[in-house]
PDB file of C-alpha atoms in Angstrom:
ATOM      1  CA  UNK Q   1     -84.142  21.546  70.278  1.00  0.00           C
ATOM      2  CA  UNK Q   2     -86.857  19.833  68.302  1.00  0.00           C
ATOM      3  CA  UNK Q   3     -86.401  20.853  64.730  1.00  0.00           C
ATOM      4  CA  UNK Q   4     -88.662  19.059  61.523  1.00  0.00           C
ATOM      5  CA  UNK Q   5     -87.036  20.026  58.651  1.00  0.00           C
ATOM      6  CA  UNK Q   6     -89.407  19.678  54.937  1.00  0.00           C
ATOM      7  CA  UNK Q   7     -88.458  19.163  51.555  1.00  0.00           C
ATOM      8  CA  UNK Q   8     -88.265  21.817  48.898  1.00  0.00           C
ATOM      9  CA  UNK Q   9     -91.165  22.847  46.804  1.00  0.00           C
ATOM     10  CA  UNK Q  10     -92.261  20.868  44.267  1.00  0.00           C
ATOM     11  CA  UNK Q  11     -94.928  20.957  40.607  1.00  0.00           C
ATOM     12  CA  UNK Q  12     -96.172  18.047  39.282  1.00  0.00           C
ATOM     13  CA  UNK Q  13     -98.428  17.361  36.356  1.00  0.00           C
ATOM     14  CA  UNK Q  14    -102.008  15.856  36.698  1.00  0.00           C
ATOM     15  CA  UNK Q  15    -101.545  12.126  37.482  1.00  0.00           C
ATOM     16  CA  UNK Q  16     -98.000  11.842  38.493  1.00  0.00           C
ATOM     17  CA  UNK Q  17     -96.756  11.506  41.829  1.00  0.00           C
ATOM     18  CA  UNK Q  18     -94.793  13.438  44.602  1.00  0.00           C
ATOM     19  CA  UNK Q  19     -92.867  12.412  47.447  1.00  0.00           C
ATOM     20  CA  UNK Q  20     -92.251  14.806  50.876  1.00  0.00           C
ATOM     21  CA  UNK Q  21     -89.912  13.810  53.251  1.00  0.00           C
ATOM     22  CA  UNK Q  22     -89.930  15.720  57.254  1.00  0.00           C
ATOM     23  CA  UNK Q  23     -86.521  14.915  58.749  1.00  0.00           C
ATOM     24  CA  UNK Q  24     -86.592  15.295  62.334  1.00  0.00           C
ATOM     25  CA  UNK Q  25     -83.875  16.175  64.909  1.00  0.00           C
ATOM     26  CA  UNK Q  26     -83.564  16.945  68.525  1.00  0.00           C
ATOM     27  CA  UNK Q  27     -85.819  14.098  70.038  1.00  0.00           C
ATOM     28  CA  UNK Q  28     -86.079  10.010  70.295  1.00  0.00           C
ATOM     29  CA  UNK Q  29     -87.955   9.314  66.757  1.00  0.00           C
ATOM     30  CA  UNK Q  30     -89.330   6.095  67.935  1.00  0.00           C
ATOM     31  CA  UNK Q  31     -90.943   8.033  71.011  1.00  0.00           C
ATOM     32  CA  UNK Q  32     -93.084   9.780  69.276  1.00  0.00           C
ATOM     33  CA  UNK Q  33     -95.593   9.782  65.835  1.00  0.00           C
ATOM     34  CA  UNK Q  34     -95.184  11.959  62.795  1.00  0.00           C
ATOM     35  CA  UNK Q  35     -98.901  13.563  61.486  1.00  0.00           C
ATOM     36  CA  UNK Q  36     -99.492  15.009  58.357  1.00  0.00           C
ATOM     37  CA  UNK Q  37    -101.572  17.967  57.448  1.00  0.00           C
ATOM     38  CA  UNK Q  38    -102.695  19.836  54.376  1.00  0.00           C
ATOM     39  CA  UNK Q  39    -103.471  22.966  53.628  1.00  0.00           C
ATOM     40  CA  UNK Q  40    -105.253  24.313  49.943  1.00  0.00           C
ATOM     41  CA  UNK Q  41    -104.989  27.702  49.398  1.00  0.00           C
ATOM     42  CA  UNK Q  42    -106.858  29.828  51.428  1.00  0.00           C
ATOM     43  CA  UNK Q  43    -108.044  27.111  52.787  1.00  0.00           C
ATOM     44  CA  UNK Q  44    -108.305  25.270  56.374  1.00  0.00           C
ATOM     45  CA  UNK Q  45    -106.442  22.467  57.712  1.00  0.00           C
ATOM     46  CA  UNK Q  46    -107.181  18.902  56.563  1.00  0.00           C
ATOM     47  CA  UNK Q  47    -105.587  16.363  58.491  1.00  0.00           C
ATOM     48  CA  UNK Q  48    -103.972  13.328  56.005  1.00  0.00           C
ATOM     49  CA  UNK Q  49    -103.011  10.613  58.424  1.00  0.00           C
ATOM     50  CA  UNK Q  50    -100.292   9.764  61.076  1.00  0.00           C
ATOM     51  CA  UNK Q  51     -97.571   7.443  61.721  1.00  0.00           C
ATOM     52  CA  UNK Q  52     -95.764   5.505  64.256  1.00  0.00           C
ATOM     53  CA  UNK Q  53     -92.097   6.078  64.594  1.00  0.00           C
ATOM     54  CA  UNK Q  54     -92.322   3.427  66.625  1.00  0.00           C
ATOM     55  CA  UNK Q  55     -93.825   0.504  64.738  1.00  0.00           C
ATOM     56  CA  UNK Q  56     -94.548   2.058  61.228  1.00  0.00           C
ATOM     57  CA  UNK Q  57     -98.165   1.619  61.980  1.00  0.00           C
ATOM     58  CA  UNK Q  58    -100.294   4.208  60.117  1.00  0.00           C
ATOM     59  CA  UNK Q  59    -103.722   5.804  59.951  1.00  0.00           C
ATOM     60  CA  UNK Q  60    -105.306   7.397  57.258  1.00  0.00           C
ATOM     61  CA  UNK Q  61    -108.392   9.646  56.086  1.00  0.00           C
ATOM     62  CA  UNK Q  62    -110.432   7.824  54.359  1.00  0.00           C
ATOM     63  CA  UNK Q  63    -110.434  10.333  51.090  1.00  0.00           C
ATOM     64  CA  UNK Q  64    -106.642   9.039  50.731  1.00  0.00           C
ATOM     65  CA  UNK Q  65    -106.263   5.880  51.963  1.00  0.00           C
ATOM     66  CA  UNK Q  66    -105.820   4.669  48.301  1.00  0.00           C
ATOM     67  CA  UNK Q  67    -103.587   7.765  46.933  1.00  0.00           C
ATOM     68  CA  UNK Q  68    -101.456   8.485  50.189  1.00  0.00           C
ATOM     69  CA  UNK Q  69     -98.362   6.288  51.857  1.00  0.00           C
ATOM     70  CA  UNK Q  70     -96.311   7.105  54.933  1.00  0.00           C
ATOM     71  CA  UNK Q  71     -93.312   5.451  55.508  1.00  0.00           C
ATOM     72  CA  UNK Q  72     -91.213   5.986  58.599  1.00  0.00           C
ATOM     73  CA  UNK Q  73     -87.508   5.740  57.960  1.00  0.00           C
ATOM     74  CA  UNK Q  74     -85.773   4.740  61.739  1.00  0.00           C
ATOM     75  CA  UNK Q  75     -82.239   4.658  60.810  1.00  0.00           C
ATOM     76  CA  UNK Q  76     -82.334   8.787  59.065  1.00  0.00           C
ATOM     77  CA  UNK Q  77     -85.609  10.010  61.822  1.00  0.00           C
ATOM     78  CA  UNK Q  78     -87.031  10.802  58.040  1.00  0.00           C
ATOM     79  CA  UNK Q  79     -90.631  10.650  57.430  1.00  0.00           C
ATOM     80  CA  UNK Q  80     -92.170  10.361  54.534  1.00  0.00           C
ATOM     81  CA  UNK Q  81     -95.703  10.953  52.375  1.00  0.00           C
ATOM     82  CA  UNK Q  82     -96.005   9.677  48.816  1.00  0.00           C
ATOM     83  CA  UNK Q  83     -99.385  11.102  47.059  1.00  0.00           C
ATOM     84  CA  UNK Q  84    -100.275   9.499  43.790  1.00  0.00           C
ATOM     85  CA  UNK Q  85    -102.715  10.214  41.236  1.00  0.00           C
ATOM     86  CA  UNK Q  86    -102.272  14.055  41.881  1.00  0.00           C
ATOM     87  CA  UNK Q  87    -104.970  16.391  40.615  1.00  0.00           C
ATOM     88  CA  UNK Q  88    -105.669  20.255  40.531  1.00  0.00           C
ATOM     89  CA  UNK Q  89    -107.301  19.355  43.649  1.00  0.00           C
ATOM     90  CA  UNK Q  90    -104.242  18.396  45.768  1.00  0.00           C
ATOM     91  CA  UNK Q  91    -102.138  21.749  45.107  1.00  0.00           C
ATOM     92  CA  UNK Q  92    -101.594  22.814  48.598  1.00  0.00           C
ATOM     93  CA  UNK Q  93     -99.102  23.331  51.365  1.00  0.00           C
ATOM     94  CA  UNK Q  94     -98.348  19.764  53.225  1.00  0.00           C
ATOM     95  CA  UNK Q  95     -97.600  19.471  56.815  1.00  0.00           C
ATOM     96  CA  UNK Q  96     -95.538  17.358  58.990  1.00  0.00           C
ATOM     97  CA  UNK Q  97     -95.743  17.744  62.329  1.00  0.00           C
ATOM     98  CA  UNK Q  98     -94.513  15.608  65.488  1.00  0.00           C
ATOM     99  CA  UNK Q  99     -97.145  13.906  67.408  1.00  0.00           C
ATOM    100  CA  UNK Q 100     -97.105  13.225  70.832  1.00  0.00           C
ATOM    101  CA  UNK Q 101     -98.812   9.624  70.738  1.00  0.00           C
ATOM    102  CA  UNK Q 102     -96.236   6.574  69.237  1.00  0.00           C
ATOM    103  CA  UNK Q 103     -99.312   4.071  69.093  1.00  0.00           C
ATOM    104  CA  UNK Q 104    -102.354   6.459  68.413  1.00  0.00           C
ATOM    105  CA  UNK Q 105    -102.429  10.210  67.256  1.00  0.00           C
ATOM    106  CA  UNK Q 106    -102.293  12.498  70.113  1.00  0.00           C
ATOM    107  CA  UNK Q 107    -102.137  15.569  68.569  1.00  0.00           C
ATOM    108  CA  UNK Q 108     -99.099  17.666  67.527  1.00  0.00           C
ATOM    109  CA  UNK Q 109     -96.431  19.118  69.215  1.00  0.00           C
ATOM    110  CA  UNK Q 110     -93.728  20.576  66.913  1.00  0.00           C
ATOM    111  CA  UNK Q 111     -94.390  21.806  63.406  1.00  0.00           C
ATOM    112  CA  UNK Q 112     -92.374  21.789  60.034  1.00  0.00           C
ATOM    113  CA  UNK Q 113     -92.087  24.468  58.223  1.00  0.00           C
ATOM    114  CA  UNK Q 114     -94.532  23.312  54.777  1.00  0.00           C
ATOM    115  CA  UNK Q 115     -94.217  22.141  51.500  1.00  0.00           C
ATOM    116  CA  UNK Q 116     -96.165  23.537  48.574  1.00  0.00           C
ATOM    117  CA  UNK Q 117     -97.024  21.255  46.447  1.00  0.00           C
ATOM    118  CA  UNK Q 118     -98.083  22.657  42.596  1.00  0.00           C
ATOM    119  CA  UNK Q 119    -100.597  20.464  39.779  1.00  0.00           C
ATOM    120  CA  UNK Q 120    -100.033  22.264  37.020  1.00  0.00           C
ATOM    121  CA  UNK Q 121    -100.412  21.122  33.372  1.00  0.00           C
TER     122      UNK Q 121
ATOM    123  CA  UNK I   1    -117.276  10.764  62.255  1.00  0.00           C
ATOM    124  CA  UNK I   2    -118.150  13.750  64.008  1.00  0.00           C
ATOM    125  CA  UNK I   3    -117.808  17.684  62.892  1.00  0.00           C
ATOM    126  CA  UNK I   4    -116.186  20.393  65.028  1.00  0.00           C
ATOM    127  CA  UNK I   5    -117.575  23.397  64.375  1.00  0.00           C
ATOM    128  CA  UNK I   6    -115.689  26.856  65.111  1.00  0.00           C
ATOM    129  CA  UNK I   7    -117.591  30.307  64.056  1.00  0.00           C
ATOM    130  CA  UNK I   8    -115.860  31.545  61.061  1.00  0.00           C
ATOM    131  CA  UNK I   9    -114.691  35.272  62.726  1.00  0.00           C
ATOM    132  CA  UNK I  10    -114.078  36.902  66.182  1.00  0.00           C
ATOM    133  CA  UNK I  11    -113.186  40.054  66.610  1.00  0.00           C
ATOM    134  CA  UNK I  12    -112.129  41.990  69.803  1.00  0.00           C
ATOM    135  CA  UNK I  13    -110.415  45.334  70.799  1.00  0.00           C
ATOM    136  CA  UNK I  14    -106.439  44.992  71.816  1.00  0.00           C
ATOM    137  CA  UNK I  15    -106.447  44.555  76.169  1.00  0.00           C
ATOM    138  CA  UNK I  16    -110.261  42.699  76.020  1.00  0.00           C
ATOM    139  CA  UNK I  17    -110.454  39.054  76.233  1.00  0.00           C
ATOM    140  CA  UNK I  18    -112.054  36.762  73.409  1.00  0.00           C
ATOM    141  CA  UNK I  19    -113.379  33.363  73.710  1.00  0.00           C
ATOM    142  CA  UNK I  20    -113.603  31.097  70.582  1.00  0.00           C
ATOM    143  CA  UNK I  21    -115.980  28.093  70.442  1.00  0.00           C
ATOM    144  CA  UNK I  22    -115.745  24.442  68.997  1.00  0.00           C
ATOM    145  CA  UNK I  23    -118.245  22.095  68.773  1.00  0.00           C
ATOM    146  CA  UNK I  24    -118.498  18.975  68.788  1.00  0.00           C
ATOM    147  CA  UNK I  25    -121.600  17.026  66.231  1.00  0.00           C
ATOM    148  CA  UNK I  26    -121.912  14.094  68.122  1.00  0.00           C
ATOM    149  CA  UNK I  27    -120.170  11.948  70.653  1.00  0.00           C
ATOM    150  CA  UNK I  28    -119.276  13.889  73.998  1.00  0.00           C
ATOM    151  CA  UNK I  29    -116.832  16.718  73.820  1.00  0.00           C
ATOM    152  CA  UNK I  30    -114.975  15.061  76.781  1.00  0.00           C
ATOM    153  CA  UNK I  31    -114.458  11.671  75.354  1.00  0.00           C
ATOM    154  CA  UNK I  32    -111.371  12.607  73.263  1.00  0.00           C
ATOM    155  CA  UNK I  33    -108.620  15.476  74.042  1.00  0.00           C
ATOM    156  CA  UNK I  34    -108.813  18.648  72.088  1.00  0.00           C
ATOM    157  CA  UNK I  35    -105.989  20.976  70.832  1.00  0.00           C
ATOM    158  CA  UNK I  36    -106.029  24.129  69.947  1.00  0.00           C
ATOM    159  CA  UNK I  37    -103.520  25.510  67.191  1.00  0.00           C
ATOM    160  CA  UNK I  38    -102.597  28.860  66.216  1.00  0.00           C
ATOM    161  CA  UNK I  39    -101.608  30.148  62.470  1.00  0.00           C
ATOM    162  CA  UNK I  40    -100.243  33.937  62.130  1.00  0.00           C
ATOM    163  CA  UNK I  41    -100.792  34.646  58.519  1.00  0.00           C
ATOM    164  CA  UNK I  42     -98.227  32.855  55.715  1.00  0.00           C
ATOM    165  CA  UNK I  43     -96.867  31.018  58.748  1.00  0.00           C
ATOM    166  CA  UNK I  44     -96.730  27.626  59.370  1.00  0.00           C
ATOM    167  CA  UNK I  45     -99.399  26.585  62.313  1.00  0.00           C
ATOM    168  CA  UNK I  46     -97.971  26.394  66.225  1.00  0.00           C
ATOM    169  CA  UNK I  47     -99.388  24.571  69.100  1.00  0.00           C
ATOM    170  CA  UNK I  48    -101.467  26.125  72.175  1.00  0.00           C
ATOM    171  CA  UNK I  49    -103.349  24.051  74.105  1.00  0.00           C
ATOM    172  CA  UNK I  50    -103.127  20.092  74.092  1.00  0.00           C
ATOM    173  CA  UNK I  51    -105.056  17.722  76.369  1.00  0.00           C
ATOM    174  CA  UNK I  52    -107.934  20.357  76.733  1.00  0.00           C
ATOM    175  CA  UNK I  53    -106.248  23.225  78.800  1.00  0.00           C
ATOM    176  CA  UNK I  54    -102.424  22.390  79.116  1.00  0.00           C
ATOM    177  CA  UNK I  55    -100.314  24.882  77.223  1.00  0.00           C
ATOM    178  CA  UNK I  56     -97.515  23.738  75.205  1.00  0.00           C
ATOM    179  CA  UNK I  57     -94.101  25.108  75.929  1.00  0.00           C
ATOM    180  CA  UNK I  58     -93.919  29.173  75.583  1.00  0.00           C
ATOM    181  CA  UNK I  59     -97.212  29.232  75.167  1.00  0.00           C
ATOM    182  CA  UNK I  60     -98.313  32.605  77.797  1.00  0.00           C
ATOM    183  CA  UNK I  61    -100.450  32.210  80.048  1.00  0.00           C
ATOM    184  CA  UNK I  62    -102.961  35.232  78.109  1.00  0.00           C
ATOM    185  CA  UNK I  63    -104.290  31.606  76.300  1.00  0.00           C
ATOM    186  CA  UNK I  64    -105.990  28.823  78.152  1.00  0.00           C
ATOM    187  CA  UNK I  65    -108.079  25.794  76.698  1.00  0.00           C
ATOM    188  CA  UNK I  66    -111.315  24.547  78.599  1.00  0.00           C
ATOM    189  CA  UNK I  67    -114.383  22.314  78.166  1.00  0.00           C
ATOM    190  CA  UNK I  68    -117.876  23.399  78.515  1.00  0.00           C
ATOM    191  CA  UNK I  69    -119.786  19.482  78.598  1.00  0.00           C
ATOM    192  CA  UNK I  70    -123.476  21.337  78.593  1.00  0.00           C
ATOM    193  CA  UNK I  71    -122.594  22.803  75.524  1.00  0.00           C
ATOM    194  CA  UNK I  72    -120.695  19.968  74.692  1.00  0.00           C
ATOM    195  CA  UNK I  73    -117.778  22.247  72.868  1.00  0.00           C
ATOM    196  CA  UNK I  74    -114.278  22.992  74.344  1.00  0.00           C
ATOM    197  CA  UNK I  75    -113.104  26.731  74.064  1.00  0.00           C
ATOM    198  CA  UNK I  76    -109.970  28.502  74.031  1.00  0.00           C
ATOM    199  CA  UNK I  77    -109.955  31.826  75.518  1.00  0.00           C
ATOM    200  CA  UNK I  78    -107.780  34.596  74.761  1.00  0.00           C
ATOM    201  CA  UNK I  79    -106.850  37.665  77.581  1.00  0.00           C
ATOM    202  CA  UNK I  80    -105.514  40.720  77.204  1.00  0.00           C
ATOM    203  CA  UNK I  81    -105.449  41.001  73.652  1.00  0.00           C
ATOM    204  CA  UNK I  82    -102.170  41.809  71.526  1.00  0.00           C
ATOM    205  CA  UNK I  83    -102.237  42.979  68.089  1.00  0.00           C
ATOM    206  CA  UNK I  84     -99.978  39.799  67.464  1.00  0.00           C
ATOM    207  CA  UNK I  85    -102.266  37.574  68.478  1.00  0.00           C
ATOM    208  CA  UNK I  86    -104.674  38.093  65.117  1.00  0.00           C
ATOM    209  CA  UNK I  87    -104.322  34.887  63.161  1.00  0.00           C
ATOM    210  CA  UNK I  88    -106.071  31.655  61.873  1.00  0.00           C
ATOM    211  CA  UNK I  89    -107.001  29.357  65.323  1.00  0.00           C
ATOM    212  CA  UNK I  90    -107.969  25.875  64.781  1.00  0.00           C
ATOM    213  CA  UNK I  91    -109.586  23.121  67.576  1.00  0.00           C
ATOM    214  CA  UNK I  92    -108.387  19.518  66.230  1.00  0.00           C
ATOM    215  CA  UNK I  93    -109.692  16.739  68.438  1.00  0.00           C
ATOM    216  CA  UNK I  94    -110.008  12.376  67.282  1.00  0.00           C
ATOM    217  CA  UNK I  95    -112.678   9.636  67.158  1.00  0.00           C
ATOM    218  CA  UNK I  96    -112.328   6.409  69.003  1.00  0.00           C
ATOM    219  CA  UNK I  97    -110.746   5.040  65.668  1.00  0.00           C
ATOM    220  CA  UNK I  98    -108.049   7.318  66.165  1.00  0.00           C
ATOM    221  CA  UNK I  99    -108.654   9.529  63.117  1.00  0.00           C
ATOM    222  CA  UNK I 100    -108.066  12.965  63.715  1.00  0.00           C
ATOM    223  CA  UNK I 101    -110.989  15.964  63.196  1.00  0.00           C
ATOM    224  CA  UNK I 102    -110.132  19.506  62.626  1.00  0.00           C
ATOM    225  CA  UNK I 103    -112.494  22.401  62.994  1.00  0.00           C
ATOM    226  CA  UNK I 104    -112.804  24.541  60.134  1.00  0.00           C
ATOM    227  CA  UNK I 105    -110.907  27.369  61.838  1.00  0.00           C
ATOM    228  CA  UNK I 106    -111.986  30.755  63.319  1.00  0.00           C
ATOM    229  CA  UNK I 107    -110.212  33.988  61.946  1.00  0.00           C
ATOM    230  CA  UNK I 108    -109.561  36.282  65.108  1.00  0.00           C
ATOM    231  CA  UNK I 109    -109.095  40.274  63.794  1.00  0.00           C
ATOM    232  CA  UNK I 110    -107.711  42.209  66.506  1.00  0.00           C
ATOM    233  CA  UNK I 111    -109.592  45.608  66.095  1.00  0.00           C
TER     234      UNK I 111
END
């Protein structure tokens, strides 16, 4: 069965960095894209970007194209998000999800189960 | 970019049906898929609808996703309610640059 499986919670200071990884089981990674998602407390959800397990190609939103990286690891089905520069702002659960377009974002399928991410001084 | 825009509340008694809205700013409603995502309270979200009105796996067939272009807003209608179906719902739909939209989310109270 499809399973994406998150990495542990994690607090940061104000201006470090923090890396998520989604690994993903039960499907052909390269068939498929990985999309991430954010959610502040008490807050909707924000859609971050999406990847290609395919290619590695990525889109972002534009409020973190500078801050945000995906990386696509084919040889583990791992993905990845690396946010840099974190502020109070960017406390909030993070998303992976599996999407159902490998060369555009289709939309998601499967859901992990969340990270919360803590900026805390 | 374009704005969906979902009304913030629904409510509805358990056995009615409820229809919740998304709108779409600008660009036609029909021009890009929508989904339609469901989040139960301190849950991660789950999938509904994809492509407009094709239910992902499991999904019952009490939900179903349509497209009104007059209005130019997709909807996702709920029968028979359950008192299990009160959560967060959320339409997501993309641009032609292929960067994804979420609506700001509609909280459904099952009376």
């Amino acid at each position: 069965q499809v399973q994406l499986v998150q990495s542990g919670p994690e607090v940061r200071e104000p201006g470090a960095s923090v890396r998520v990884s989604c690994k993903a089981s039960g499907y052909s990674f390269s068939n498929y894209g990985i999309t991430w998602v954010r959610q502040a407390p008490g807050q909707g959800l924000e859609w971050m970007g999406w990847i290609s397990g395919y290619n590695g190609n990525a889109n972002y939103q534009q409020k973190f194209h500078d801050r945000v990286t995906f990386t696509a690891d084919t040889s583990t089905d791992t993905a990845y998000m690396e946010v840099r520069s974190l502020s109070f702002d960017d406390t909030a659960v993070y998303y992976c999800g599996r999407d159902r377009g490998p060369l555009t974002p289709e939309g998601i399928d499967y859901w992990a189960q969340g990270t919360l991410v803590t900026v805390s001084s | 970019n374009f704005m969906l825009t979902q009304p913030p509340s629904v409510s509805e008694s358990p056995g009615k049906t409820v229809i919740i809205s998304c709108t779409r700013s600008s660009g036609g409603i029909a021009h890009t898929f929508v989904q339609w995502y469901q989040q139960r309270p301190g849950r991660s979200p789950t999938t509904l609808i994809y492509e407009d009105s094709q239910r992902a796996s499991g999904v019952p067939d009490r939900f179903s996703g349509s497209l009104d272009i007059s209005s130019n807003s997709a909807s996702l209608t709920i029968s028979g309610l359950e008192a299990e179906d009160e959560a967060d719902y959320y339409c997501q739909s993309y641009d032609s640059d292929n960067l994804v939209v979420f609506g700001g989310g509609t909280k459904l109270t099952v009376l």
